[in-house]
mmCIF file of C-alpha atoms and ligand atoms in Angstrom:
data_model
loop_
_atom_site.group_PDB
_atom_site.id
_atom_site.type_symbol
_atom_site.label_atom_id
_atom_site.label_comp_id
_atom_site.label_asym_id
_atom_site.label_seq_id
_atom_site.Cartn_x
_atom_site.Cartn_y
_atom_site.Cartn_z
ATOM 1 C CA MET A 896 23.303 -4.921 6.669
ATOM 2 C CA SER A 897 22.796 -5.894 10.442
ATOM 3 C CA GLU A 898 20.943 -8.866 11.717
ATOM 4 C CA ASN A 899 17.604 -7.938 13.307
ATOM 5 C CA GLN A 900 14.170 -8.916 14.840
ATOM 6 C CA SER A 901 10.773 -7.605 14.858
ATOM 7 C CA VAL A 902 8.881 -8.172 18.342
ATOM 8 C CA ILE A 903 5.679 -7.282 16.568
ATOM 9 C CA LEU A 904 6.341 -10.149 13.984
ATOM 10 C CA ASP A 905 7.415 -12.615 16.607
ATOM 11 C CA HIS A 906 4.309 -11.960 18.385
ATOM 12 C CA VAL A 907 1.584 -12.105 16.053
ATOM 13 C CA ASP A 908 -0.681 -15.268 16.116
ATOM 14 C CA VAL A 909 -0.981 -15.357 12.265
ATOM 15 C CA PRO A 910 1.619 -13.853 9.827
ATOM 16 C CA ILE A 911 -0.950 -11.716 7.962
ATOM 17 C CA VAL A 912 -0.526 -7.859 7.954
ATOM 18 C CA LEU A 913 -3.405 -5.678 6.627
ATOM 19 C CA ALA A 914 -2.067 -3.176 4.276
ATOM 20 C CA PRO A 915 -2.832 0.270 4.868
ATOM 21 C CA MET A 916 -5.323 1.574 2.341
ATOM 22 C CA ALA A 917 -5.721 5.151 2.011
ATOM 23 C CA GLY A 918 -8.439 7.154 0.601
ATOM 24 C CA GLY A 919 -11.459 5.184 1.969
ATOM 25 C CA PRO A 920 -10.737 1.520 2.486
ATOM 26 C CA SER A 921 -8.959 1.647 5.646
ATOM 27 C CA THR A 922 -10.813 2.229 8.606
ATOM 28 C CA PRO A 923 -10.532 1.694 12.355
ATOM 29 C CA GLU A 924 -12.830 -1.131 12.265
ATOM 30 C CA LEU A 925 -10.869 -3.113 9.667
ATOM 31 C CA THR A 926 -7.605 -2.516 11.489
ATOM 32 C CA ALA A 927 -9.219 -3.719 14.623
ATOM 33 C CA ALA A 928 -10.781 -6.964 13.283
ATOM 34 C CA VAL A 929 -7.586 -7.945 11.623
ATOM 35 C CA ALA A 930 -5.717 -7.510 14.896
ATOM 36 C CA GLU A 931 -8.451 -9.331 16.822
ATOM 37 C CA ALA A 932 -8.052 -12.269 14.510
ATOM 38 C CA GLY A 933 -4.440 -12.460 15.339
ATOM 39 C CA GLY A 934 -2.970 -10.625 12.566
ATOM 40 C CA PHE A 935 -1.292 -7.269 12.651
ATOM 41 C CA GLY A 936 -3.644 -4.191 11.003
ATOM 42 C CA GLN A 937 -2.594 -1.171 9.803
ATOM 43 C CA LEU A 938 -4.282 2.277 9.835
ATOM 44 C CA ALA A 939 -3.613 4.460 6.757
ATOM 45 C CA ALA A 940 -2.965 7.968 7.218
ATOM 46 C CA GLY A 941 -2.328 8.985 3.803
ATOM 47 C CA TYR A 942 -4.337 12.020 2.585
ATOM 48 C CA LEU A 943 -5.474 12.704 6.384
ATOM 49 C CA SER A 944 -4.605 15.617 8.420
ATOM 50 C CA ALA A 945 -2.868 15.099 11.761
ATOM 51 C CA ALA A 946 -5.828 15.848 13.791
ATOM 52 C CA ASP A 947 -8.047 13.027 11.546
ATOM 53 C CA THR A 948 -5.061 10.556 12.077
ATOM 54 C CA ALA A 949 -5.432 11.173 15.999
ATOM 55 C CA ALA A 950 -9.115 10.573 15.740
ATOM 56 C CA ARG A 951 -8.794 7.281 14.073
ATOM 57 C CA ILE A 952 -5.911 6.096 16.390
ATOM 58 C CA THR A 953 -8.304 6.812 19.145
ATOM 59 C CA ALA A 954 -11.140 4.968 17.449
ATOM 60 C CA THR A 955 -8.890 1.877 16.816
ATOM 61 C CA ARG A 956 -7.659 1.996 20.385
ATOM 62 C CA ALA A 957 -11.332 1.964 21.498
ATOM 63 C CA ALA A 958 -12.149 -1.330 19.058
ATOM 64 C CA THR A 959 -9.100 -3.206 20.169
ATOM 65 C CA GLY A 960 -6.422 -3.502 22.814
ATOM 66 C CA LYS A 961 -4.032 -5.204 20.344
ATOM 67 C CA PRO A 962 -1.181 -3.224 18.827
ATOM 68 C CA PHE A 963 -1.669 -1.977 15.164
ATOM 69 C CA GLY A 964 0.297 0.404 12.825
ATOM 70 C CA VAL A 965 0.055 3.603 11.149
ATOM 71 C CA ASN A 966 1.250 4.270 7.604
ATOM 72 C CA LEU A 967 2.584 7.605 6.400
ATOM 73 C CA PHE A 968 3.437 9.002 2.698
ATOM 74 C CA VAL A 969 6.870 10.246 2.689
ATOM 75 C CA PRO A 970 6.636 13.494 0.696
ATOM 76 C CA GLY A 971 8.576 13.933 -2.644
ATOM 77 C CA PRO A 972 9.523 17.219 -4.444
ATOM 78 C CA ALA A 973 7.245 19.415 -6.168
ATOM 79 C CA THR A 974 6.712 19.390 -9.974
ATOM 80 C CA PRO A 975 7.263 22.582 -11.954
ATOM 81 C CA PRO A 976 3.853 23.670 -13.289
ATOM 82 C CA ALA A 977 5.253 23.752 -16.999
ATOM 83 C CA ASP A 978 5.514 20.052 -16.619
ATOM 84 C CA LEU A 979 2.093 19.602 -15.783
ATOM 85 C CA ALA A 980 0.505 22.163 -18.428
ATOM 86 C CA ASP A 981 -0.084 19.743 -21.175
ATOM 87 C CA TYR A 982 -1.753 17.222 -19.405
ATOM 88 C CA LEU A 983 -3.928 19.502 -17.375
ATOM 89 C CA ALA A 984 -4.921 21.177 -20.775
ATOM 90 C CA GLU A 985 -5.941 17.686 -21.870
ATOM 91 C CA LEU A 986 -8.100 16.851 -18.864
ATOM 92 C CA GLY A 987 -9.430 20.288 -18.698
ATOM 93 C CA ALA A 988 -10.880 20.007 -22.079
ATOM 94 C CA ASP A 989 -13.967 17.936 -20.950
ATOM 95 C CA HIS A 990 -13.415 17.639 -16.952
ATOM 96 C CA GLU A 991 -13.828 20.038 -13.972
ATOM 97 C CA LEU A 992 -10.472 20.144 -12.505
ATOM 98 C CA GLY A 993 -9.132 20.898 -8.790
ATOM 99 C CA ASP A 994 -6.248 23.060 -7.888
ATOM 100 C CA PRO A 995 -2.897 21.318 -8.713
ATOM 101 C CA ARG A 996 -1.478 22.211 -5.589
ATOM 102 C CA PHE A 997 1.619 20.691 -3.824
ATOM 103 C CA ASP A 998 1.641 19.846 -0.254
ATOM 104 C CA THR A 999 3.365 17.377 1.932
ATOM 105 C CA ASP A 1000 0.413 15.582 3.431
ATOM 106 C CA ASP A 1001 0.690 17.145 6.836
ATOM 107 C CA TRP A 1002 4.043 15.259 7.159
ATOM 108 C CA ALA A 1003 5.810 16.864 10.126
ATOM 109 C CA ALA A 1004 2.809 17.374 12.227
ATOM 110 C CA LYS A 1005 1.704 13.493 11.597
ATOM 111 C CA LEU A 1006 5.317 12.491 12.510
ATOM 112 C CA ASP A 1007 5.266 14.827 15.873
ATOM 113 C CA LEU A 1008 1.884 13.096 16.624
ATOM 114 C CA LEU A 1009 3.149 9.734 16.424
ATOM 115 C CA VAL A 1010 6.532 10.318 18.452
ATOM 116 C CA ALA A 1011 4.137 12.094 21.125
ATOM 117 C CA ASP A 1012 1.658 9.165 21.073
ATOM 118 C CA PRO A 1013 3.300 6.232 19.830
ATOM 119 C CA VAL A 1014 1.693 3.246 18.039
ATOM 120 C CA ALA A 1015 3.372 -0.199 17.882
ATOM 121 C CA ALA A 1016 4.752 0.373 14.186
ATOM 122 C CA VAL A 1017 4.887 3.276 11.744
ATOM 123 C CA SER A 1018 5.275 2.244 8.222
ATOM 124 C CA PHE A 1019 6.324 4.368 5.171
ATOM 125 C CA THR A 1020 5.691 4.348 1.460
ATOM 126 C CA PHE A 1021 7.073 6.492 -1.216
ATOM 127 C CA GLY A 1022 10.416 6.968 0.238
ATOM 128 C CA CYS A 1023 12.384 6.444 3.546
ATOM 129 C CA PRO A 1024 12.216 8.803 6.423
ATOM 130 C CA SER A 1025 15.588 10.359 7.401
ATOM 131 C CA ALA A 1026 17.920 8.438 10.088
ATOM 132 C CA THR A 1027 16.841 11.325 12.648
ATOM 133 C CA ASP A 1028 13.082 10.789 11.977
ATOM 134 C CA VAL A 1029 13.537 6.837 12.412
ATOM 135 C CA ALA A 1030 15.503 7.271 15.483
ATOM 136 C CA ARG A 1031 12.882 9.711 17.066
ATOM 137 C CA LEU A 1032 9.991 7.042 16.243
ATOM 138 C CA ARG A 1033 12.325 4.062 17.475
ATOM 139 C CA ALA A 1034 13.070 5.955 20.731
ATOM 140 C CA ALA A 1035 9.345 6.522 21.394
ATOM 141 C CA GLY A 1036 8.970 2.915 21.304
ATOM 142 C CA SER A 1037 7.723 2.280 17.921
ATOM 143 C CA GLU A 1038 9.151 -0.209 15.147
ATOM 144 C CA VAL A 1039 9.921 1.467 11.619
ATOM 145 C CA TRP A 1040 8.676 -0.596 8.670
ATOM 146 C CA VAL A 1041 9.872 0.980 5.436
ATOM 147 C CA THR A 1042 8.335 -0.243 2.030
ATOM 148 C CA VAL A 1043 10.986 -1.189 -0.779
ATOM 149 C CA THR A 1044 10.561 -2.292 -4.362
ATOM 150 C CA SER A 1045 14.410 -2.993 -4.971
ATOM 151 C CA VAL A 1046 17.784 -4.059 -3.205
ATOM 152 C CA ALA A 1047 19.166 -0.288 -3.727
ATOM 153 C CA GLU A 1048 15.833 0.896 -1.869
ATOM 154 C CA ALA A 1049 16.380 -1.831 0.908
ATOM 155 C CA ARG A 1050 20.138 -0.537 1.431
ATOM 156 C CA VAL A 1051 18.707 2.963 1.968
ATOM 157 C CA ALA A 1052 16.016 1.919 4.554
ATOM 158 C CA ALA A 1053 18.458 -0.358 6.435
ATOM 159 C CA ASP A 1054 21.012 2.609 6.661
ATOM 160 C CA ALA A 1055 18.410 4.691 8.095
ATOM 161 C CA GLY A 1056 17.678 2.215 10.794
ATOM 162 C CA ALA A 1057 14.409 0.453 9.554
ATOM 163 C CA ASP A 1058 13.210 -2.564 11.732
ATOM 164 C CA VAL A 1059 11.534 -4.321 8.937
ATOM 165 C CA LEU A 1060 11.147 -3.959 5.175
ATOM 166 C CA ILE A 1061 7.771 -4.216 3.604
ATOM 167 C CA ALA A 1062 8.582 -6.083 0.092
ATOM 168 C CA GLN A 1063 6.250 -4.666 -2.275
ATOM 169 C CA GLY A 1064 6.124 -6.589 -5.779
ATOM 170 C CA ALA A 1065 4.844 -5.494 -9.162
ATOM 171 C CA GLU A 1066 1.376 -7.389 -8.614
ATOM 172 C CA ALA A 1067 0.509 -4.928 -5.791
ATOM 173 C CA GLY A 1068 -2.749 -2.871 -6.029
ATOM 174 C CA GLY A 1069 -2.303 0.991 -5.419
ATOM 175 C CA HIS A 1070 0.561 3.010 -5.674
ATOM 176 C CA ARG A 1071 3.888 1.681 -6.251
ATOM 177 C CA ALA A 1072 6.051 2.595 -3.088
ATOM 178 C CA THR A 1073 9.121 3.477 -5.172
ATOM 179 C CA PHE A 1074 11.432 6.158 -3.445
ATOM 180 C CA THR A 1075 11.230 8.111 -6.659
ATOM 181 C CA ASP A 1076 8.704 8.360 -9.518
ATOM 182 C CA ARG A 1077 10.391 9.895 -12.678
ATOM 183 C CA PRO A 1078 10.034 8.793 -16.226
ATOM 184 C CA GLU A 1079 13.377 7.421 -16.335
ATOM 185 C CA ASP A 1080 12.251 5.011 -13.765
ATOM 186 C CA ASP A 1081 10.137 3.555 -16.183
ATOM 187 C CA ALA A 1082 13.076 2.330 -18.299
ATOM 188 C CA THR A 1083 13.295 -0.820 -16.028
ATOM 189 C CA ASP A 1084 10.201 -3.276 -15.517
ATOM 190 C CA PRO A 1085 9.331 -3.441 -11.652
ATOM 191 C CA LEU A 1086 10.174 -6.567 -9.885
ATOM 192 C CA GLY A 1087 7.611 -9.044 -9.279
ATOM 193 C CA LEU A 1088 7.217 -10.399 -5.624
ATOM 194 C CA LEU A 1089 8.906 -13.628 -5.852
ATOM 195 C CA ALA A 1090 11.921 -12.007 -7.352
ATOM 196 C CA LEU A 1091 12.232 -9.267 -4.897
ATOM 197 C CA LEU A 1092 11.983 -11.528 -1.938
ATOM 198 C CA GLN A 1093 14.794 -13.777 -3.276
ATOM 199 C CA LEU A 1094 17.085 -10.765 -4.085
ATOM 200 C CA LEU A 1095 16.302 -8.963 -0.621
ATOM 201 C CA THR A 1096 16.833 -12.279 1.285
ATOM 202 C CA ALA A 1097 20.507 -12.348 -0.308
ATOM 203 C CA ALA A 1098 21.032 -8.868 0.487
ATOM 204 C CA THR A 1099 19.597 -8.002 4.079
ATOM 205 C CA ASP A 1100 18.985 -9.859 7.347
ATOM 206 C CA LEU A 1101 16.088 -7.388 8.155
ATOM 207 C CA PRO A 1102 12.678 -9.121 8.510
ATOM 208 C CA LEU A 1103 10.686 -8.956 5.396
ATOM 209 C CA VAL A 1104 6.895 -8.327 4.921
ATOM 210 C CA ALA A 1105 5.784 -9.510 1.458
ATOM 211 C CA THR A 1106 3.079 -7.482 -0.272
ATOM 212 C CA GLY A 1107 1.733 -7.571 -3.960
ATOM 213 C CA GLY A 1108 -0.894 -10.000 -5.387
ATOM 214 C CA LEU A 1109 -1.379 -12.297 -2.340
ATOM 215 C CA ALA A 1110 -4.939 -13.348 -1.902
ATOM 216 C CA THR A 1111 -4.755 -17.296 -0.969
ATOM 217 C CA GLY A 1112 -3.168 -19.266 1.462
ATOM 218 C CA ALA A 1113 -0.993 -20.521 -1.441
ATOM 219 C CA GLY A 1114 0.074 -17.151 -2.266
ATOM 220 C CA ILE A 1115 1.107 -16.591 1.480
ATOM 221 C CA ALA A 1116 2.778 -19.877 1.851
ATOM 222 C CA ALA A 1117 4.815 -18.887 -1.283
ATOM 223 C CA ALA A 1118 5.962 -15.744 0.119
ATOM 224 C CA LEU A 1119 6.791 -17.484 3.384
ATOM 225 C CA ALA A 1120 8.767 -20.093 1.654
ATOM 226 C CA ALA A 1121 10.699 -17.399 -0.156
ATOM 227 C CA GLY A 1122 11.767 -16.027 3.033
ATOM 228 C CA ALA A 1123 9.125 -13.367 4.280
ATOM 229 C CA THR A 1124 8.358 -13.391 7.924
ATOM 230 C CA ALA A 1125 4.891 -12.271 7.028
ATOM 231 C CA ALA A 1126 2.449 -11.509 4.153
ATOM 232 C CA GLN A 1127 0.634 -7.943 3.884
ATOM 233 C CA LEU A 1128 -2.677 -8.242 1.794
ATOM 234 C CA GLY A 1129 -4.485 -5.423 0.551
ATOM 235 C CA THR A 1130 -6.992 -5.846 -2.005
ATOM 236 C CA VAL A 1131 -8.004 -9.194 -0.606
ATOM 237 C CA PHE A 1132 -9.761 -7.067 2.274
ATOM 238 C CA LEU A 1133 -11.503 -4.379 0.066
ATOM 239 C CA ARG A 1134 -14.859 -6.377 -0.002
ATOM 240 C CA CYS A 1135 -14.859 -6.875 3.775
ATOM 241 C CA PRO A 1136 -18.090 -5.419 5.434
ATOM 242 C CA GLU A 1137 -15.645 -3.184 7.923
ATOM 243 C CA ALA A 1138 -13.665 -1.745 4.976
ATOM 244 C CA GLY A 1139 -14.621 1.696 3.984
ATOM 245 C CA THR A 1140 -14.341 0.785 0.151
ATOM 246 C CA HIS A 1141 -16.795 2.772 -2.018
ATOM 247 C CA GLN A 1142 -19.476 0.981 -3.667
ATOM 248 C CA VAL A 1143 -18.323 1.640 -6.984
ATOM 249 C CA HIS A 1144 -15.060 0.096 -6.290
ATOM 250 C CA ARG A 1145 -16.205 -2.656 -4.105
ATOM 251 C CA ALA A 1146 -18.460 -4.028 -7.072
ATOM 252 C CA ALA A 1147 -15.727 -3.445 -9.550
ATOM 253 C CA VAL A 1148 -12.924 -5.343 -7.602
ATOM 254 C CA ALA A 1149 -15.216 -8.690 -7.948
ATOM 255 C CA VAL A 1150 -15.354 -8.435 -11.486
ATOM 256 C CA ASP A 1151 -12.548 -10.182 -13.638
ATOM 257 C CA THR A 1152 -10.961 -7.207 -15.182
ATOM 258 C CA PRO A 1153 -7.376 -6.670 -16.083
ATOM 259 C CA THR A 1154 -5.334 -4.402 -14.175
ATOM 260 C CA MET A 1155 -2.575 -1.780 -15.163
ATOM 261 C CA LEU A 1156 -0.026 0.583 -14.077
ATOM 262 C CA THR A 1157 -0.951 4.360 -14.449
ATOM 263 C CA ARG A 1158 -0.005 8.011 -13.590
ATOM 264 C CA ALA A 1159 -3.313 9.141 -15.035
ATOM 265 C CA PHE A 1160 -5.216 9.727 -11.961
ATOM 266 C CA THR A 1161 -2.580 10.882 -9.486
ATOM 267 C CA GLY A 1162 0.601 11.634 -11.138
ATOM 268 C CA ARG A 1163 2.340 8.645 -9.513
ATOM 269 C CA ARG A 1164 2.386 4.996 -10.879
ATOM 270 C CA ALA A 1165 -0.401 2.731 -9.397
ATOM 271 C CA ARG A 1166 -2.019 -0.432 -10.344
ATOM 272 C CA GLY A 1167 -5.706 -0.065 -10.767
ATOM 273 C CA LEU A 1168 -8.503 -1.868 -12.766
ATOM 274 C CA ARG A 1169 -8.575 -1.122 -16.431
ATOM 275 C CA ASN A 1170 -11.034 1.541 -17.250
ATOM 276 C CA ARG A 1171 -11.933 4.392 -19.880
ATOM 277 C CA PHE A 1172 -10.038 7.090 -17.835
ATOM 278 C CA LEU A 1173 -7.026 4.939 -17.507
ATOM 279 C CA VAL A 1174 -6.823 3.627 -21.254
ATOM 280 C CA GLU A 1175 -7.365 7.118 -22.545
ATOM 281 C CA HIS A 1176 -4.797 9.039 -20.565
ATOM 282 C CA THR A 1177 -2.050 6.683 -19.157
ATOM 283 C CA ALA A 1178 0.110 7.374 -22.277
ATOM 284 C CA THR A 1179 0.063 11.318 -21.697
ATOM 285 C CA ALA A 1180 0.081 11.467 -17.861
ATOM 286 C CA PRO A 1181 3.344 13.159 -16.507
ATOM 287 C CA THR A 1182 4.966 12.509 -13.061
ATOM 288 C CA GLY A 1183 3.445 15.067 -10.811
ATOM 289 C CA TYR A 1184 2.199 13.707 -7.308
ATOM 290 C CA PRO A 1185 0.495 15.188 -5.592
ATOM 291 C CA GLU A 1186 -0.521 17.861 -7.912
ATOM 292 C CA ILE A 1187 -2.152 15.484 -10.603
ATOM 293 C CA HIS A 1188 -3.930 13.997 -7.779
ATOM 294 C CA TYR A 1189 -5.600 17.144 -6.525
ATOM 295 C CA ALA A 1190 -6.408 18.117 -10.071
ATOM 296 C CA THR A 1191 -8.422 15.090 -10.983
ATOM 297 C CA ALA A 1192 -10.146 14.824 -7.381
ATOM 298 C CA PRO A 1193 -13.354 16.680 -8.599
ATOM 299 C CA LEU A 1194 -13.895 14.367 -11.528
ATOM 300 C CA ARG A 1195 -13.153 11.261 -9.661
ATOM 301 C CA ALA A 1196 -15.629 12.542 -6.703
ATOM 302 C CA ALA A 1197 -18.193 12.991 -9.705
ATOM 303 C CA ALA A 1198 -17.944 9.712 -11.022
ATOM 304 C CA ARG A 1199 -18.165 8.063 -7.846
ATOM 305 C CA ALA A 1200 -21.185 10.059 -7.011
ATOM 306 C CA ALA A 1201 -22.614 9.052 -10.491
ATOM 307 C CA SER A 1202 -21.888 5.330 -9.983
ATOM 308 C CA ASN A 1203 -19.540 5.669 -13.003
ATOM 309 C CA PRO A 1204 -16.531 3.361 -12.651
ATOM 310 C CA GLU A 1205 -15.091 4.580 -15.931
ATOM 311 C CA GLU A 1206 -13.605 7.577 -14.185
ATOM 312 C CA VAL A 1207 -12.567 6.464 -10.549
ATOM 313 C CA ASN A 1208 -9.301 5.223 -9.750
ATOM 314 C CA LEU A 1209 -10.060 1.481 -8.868
ATOM 315 C CA TRP A 1210 -6.859 0.496 -7.160
ATOM 316 C CA ALA A 1211 -6.457 -3.162 -7.083
ATOM 317 C CA GLY A 1212 -3.798 -5.817 -7.125
ATOM 318 C CA GLN A 1213 -3.412 -8.353 -10.065
ATOM 319 C CA THR A 1214 -5.373 -11.236 -7.793
ATOM 320 C CA HIS A 1215 -8.456 -8.751 -7.117
ATOM 321 C CA ALA A 1216 -10.817 -11.322 -8.374
ATOM 322 C CA LEU A 1217 -10.064 -13.624 -5.518
ATOM 323 C CA ALA A 1218 -11.300 -11.312 -2.862
ATOM 324 C CA PRO A 1219 -14.304 -12.639 -1.111
ATOM 325 C CA GLU A 1220 -16.887 -10.938 0.536
ATOM 326 C CA LEU A 1221 -16.399 -11.985 4.208
ATOM 327 C CA PRO A 1222 -15.852 -10.154 7.523
ATOM 328 C CA ALA A 1223 -12.234 -9.405 8.034
ATOM 329 C CA GLY A 1224 -11.704 -11.929 11.064
ATOM 330 C CA GLU A 1225 -13.243 -14.680 9.157
ATOM 331 C CA LEU A 1226 -11.113 -14.054 6.118
ATOM 332 C CA VAL A 1227 -7.896 -13.853 8.337
ATOM 333 C CA ALA A 1228 -8.901 -17.326 10.017
ATOM 334 C CA THR A 1229 -9.600 -18.712 6.476
ATOM 335 C CA LEU A 1230 -6.455 -17.692 5.023
ATOM 336 C CA ALA A 1231 -4.297 -18.679 8.130
ATOM 337 C CA ALA A 1232 -5.659 -22.138 7.718
ATOM 338 C CA ALA A 1233 -5.157 -22.326 4.114
ATOM 339 C CA THR A 1234 -1.694 -21.182 4.399
ATOM 340 C CA LYS A 1235 -0.799 -24.198 6.675
ATOM 341 C CA THR A 1236 -2.568 -26.405 4.421
ATOM 342 C CA ALA A 1237 -0.408 -25.272 1.422
ATOM 343 C CA LEU A 1238 2.655 -25.367 3.317
ATOM 344 C CA GLU A 1239 2.167 -28.962 4.559
ATOM 345 C CA ALA A 1240 1.150 -29.945 0.951
ATOM 346 C CA ALA A 1241 4.187 -28.469 -0.338
ATOM 347 C CA LEU A 1242 6.382 -30.261 2.029
ATOM 348 C CA SER A 1243 4.879 -33.545 1.398
ATOM 349 C CA ARG A 1244 5.376 -33.084 -2.279
ATOM 350 C CA ARG A 1245 8.930 -32.357 -1.903
ATOM 351 C CA ILE A 1246 9.467 -35.322 0.270
ATOM 352 C CA GLN A 1247 7.632 -37.663 -2.310
ATOM 353 C CA HIS A 1248 10.156 -36.660 -4.878
ATOM 354 C CA CYS A 1249 13.242 -37.068 -2.762
HETATM 355 C C1 LIG B 2034 -6.922 0.698 -2.353
HETATM 356 C C2 LIG B 2034 -5.536 0.858 -2.055
HETATM 357 C C3 LIG B 2034 -5.097 1.649 -1.188
HETATM 358 C C4 LIG B 2034 -3.655 1.784 -0.861
HETATM 359 N N1 LIG B 2034 -3.295 2.535 -0.155
HETATM 360 C C5 LIG B 2034 -2.042 2.320 0.532
HETATM 361 C C6 LIG B 2034 -1.373 3.431 1.501
HETATM 362 O O1 LIG B 2034 -2.270 4.359 1.829
HETATM 363 N N2 LIG B 2034 -0.329 3.094 1.786
HETATM 364 C C7 LIG B 2034 0.616 2.291 1.438
HETATM 365 O O2 LIG B 2034 1.822 2.101 2.146
HETATM 366 N N3 LIG B 2034 0.235 1.319 0.566
HETATM 367 C C8 LIG B 2034 -0.987 1.446 0.151
HETATM 368 N N4 LIG B 2034 -1.727 0.442 -0.718
HETATM 369 C C9 LIG B 2034 -0.546 -0.557 -1.343
HETATM 370 C C10 LIG B 2034 -0.611 -1.588 -0.237
HETATM 371 O O3 LIG B 2034 0.148 -1.259 0.810
HETATM 372 C C11 LIG B 2034 -0.116 -2.885 -0.702
HETATM 373 O O4 LIG B 2034 1.362 -2.654 -1.402
HETATM 374 C C12 LIG B 2034 -0.930 -3.562 -1.842
HETATM 375 O O5 LIG B 2034 -2.197 -3.627 -1.524
HETATM 376 C C13 LIG B 2034 -0.614 -5.066 -2.015
HETATM 377 O O6 LIG B 2034 -1.005 -5.807 -3.157
HETATM 378 P P1 LIG B 2034 -2.520 -6.390 -3.100
HETATM 379 O O7 LIG B 2034 -3.511 -5.248 -3.153
HETATM 380 O O8 LIG B 2034 -2.481 -7.147 -4.084
HETATM 381 O O9 LIG B 2034 -2.625 -7.163 -1.901
HETATM 382 C C14 LIG B 2034 -2.810 0.532 -1.228
HETATM 383 C C15 LIG B 2034 -3.418 -0.514 -2.163
HETATM 384 C C16 LIG B 2034 -4.692 -0.612 -2.306
HETATM 385 C C17 LIG B 2034 -5.414 -1.489 -3.184
#
């Protein structure tokens, strides 16, 4: 793999990246607030049409003159209906279900939009875009950031021409970024962030953005010491007033509840707060994204409307209980100062023991 640099990461005032958070939390206001505070904001485009993505880009540009990124879901294969039938019957026994359809999340139109009207960075999860698509985005002036969970995925992303690797550890809230999500993938444990960073540092010269379970200056300092150029934080921003987090989710994140990986809500492994739906259906849920996502959409919407946290996908990372209720700009400033303090403290400890 070749040596590389990120102009974006070389120019941020603080090494903090806002994770894209599709499904509500990500807003133009949150993205702009992080950018204005000296971090790098990202806008989630997952679940949005190309037209809605364009509207959010326009709103973000109206709120900040700083650069920001847009995140896309890489589409995977459709799942044969027969593989979903048992699970849909299990859920359908006591829930209203949606149509378990397949789509590409408006992939081609969103790529075209970002090539025609580029942003500073386009980041990806659930896979790696083709070398051709990477080249189109880079020719338009964007950096291409690919989320990886292993050295094998990092090699694919580097070969496709990625500028930056987002290293997602097992601690991360929300969906696993894995390029595939098959039952055989469960045979191995997901790598924790520190293990992943050390492995990637040995395997690639590409800049690394560390993500997963980082909620304090000490956590960010650890990621930087392990070789990351910046830290990407998601869950810690969920309670910010600028975030579009639903009230049920916002309240649940503040409570010290264990998290678990599950396919129960969407057919793709994701980390969320343990609740009744997750406990009852994790063992039987098949891989089948986005079909299961669409099938469970009505029951999740009904639970949110009824303020019932037991049937909502409460995505959260392992350190969710540390998320403060603070304006995003204040949170970035607090985290940046705490990171510096933690790095200095670690260095002084090391020197004292030499
Ligand atoms: C509510 C929520 C939604 C998320 N949506 C996305 C997304 O749209 N795209 C993406 O690449 N990652 C998404 N993620 C994962 C984040 O990019 C990141 O890996 C994760 O937030 C890091 O762990 P943390 O939540 O402990 O900070 C989401 C995470 C959460 C908590």
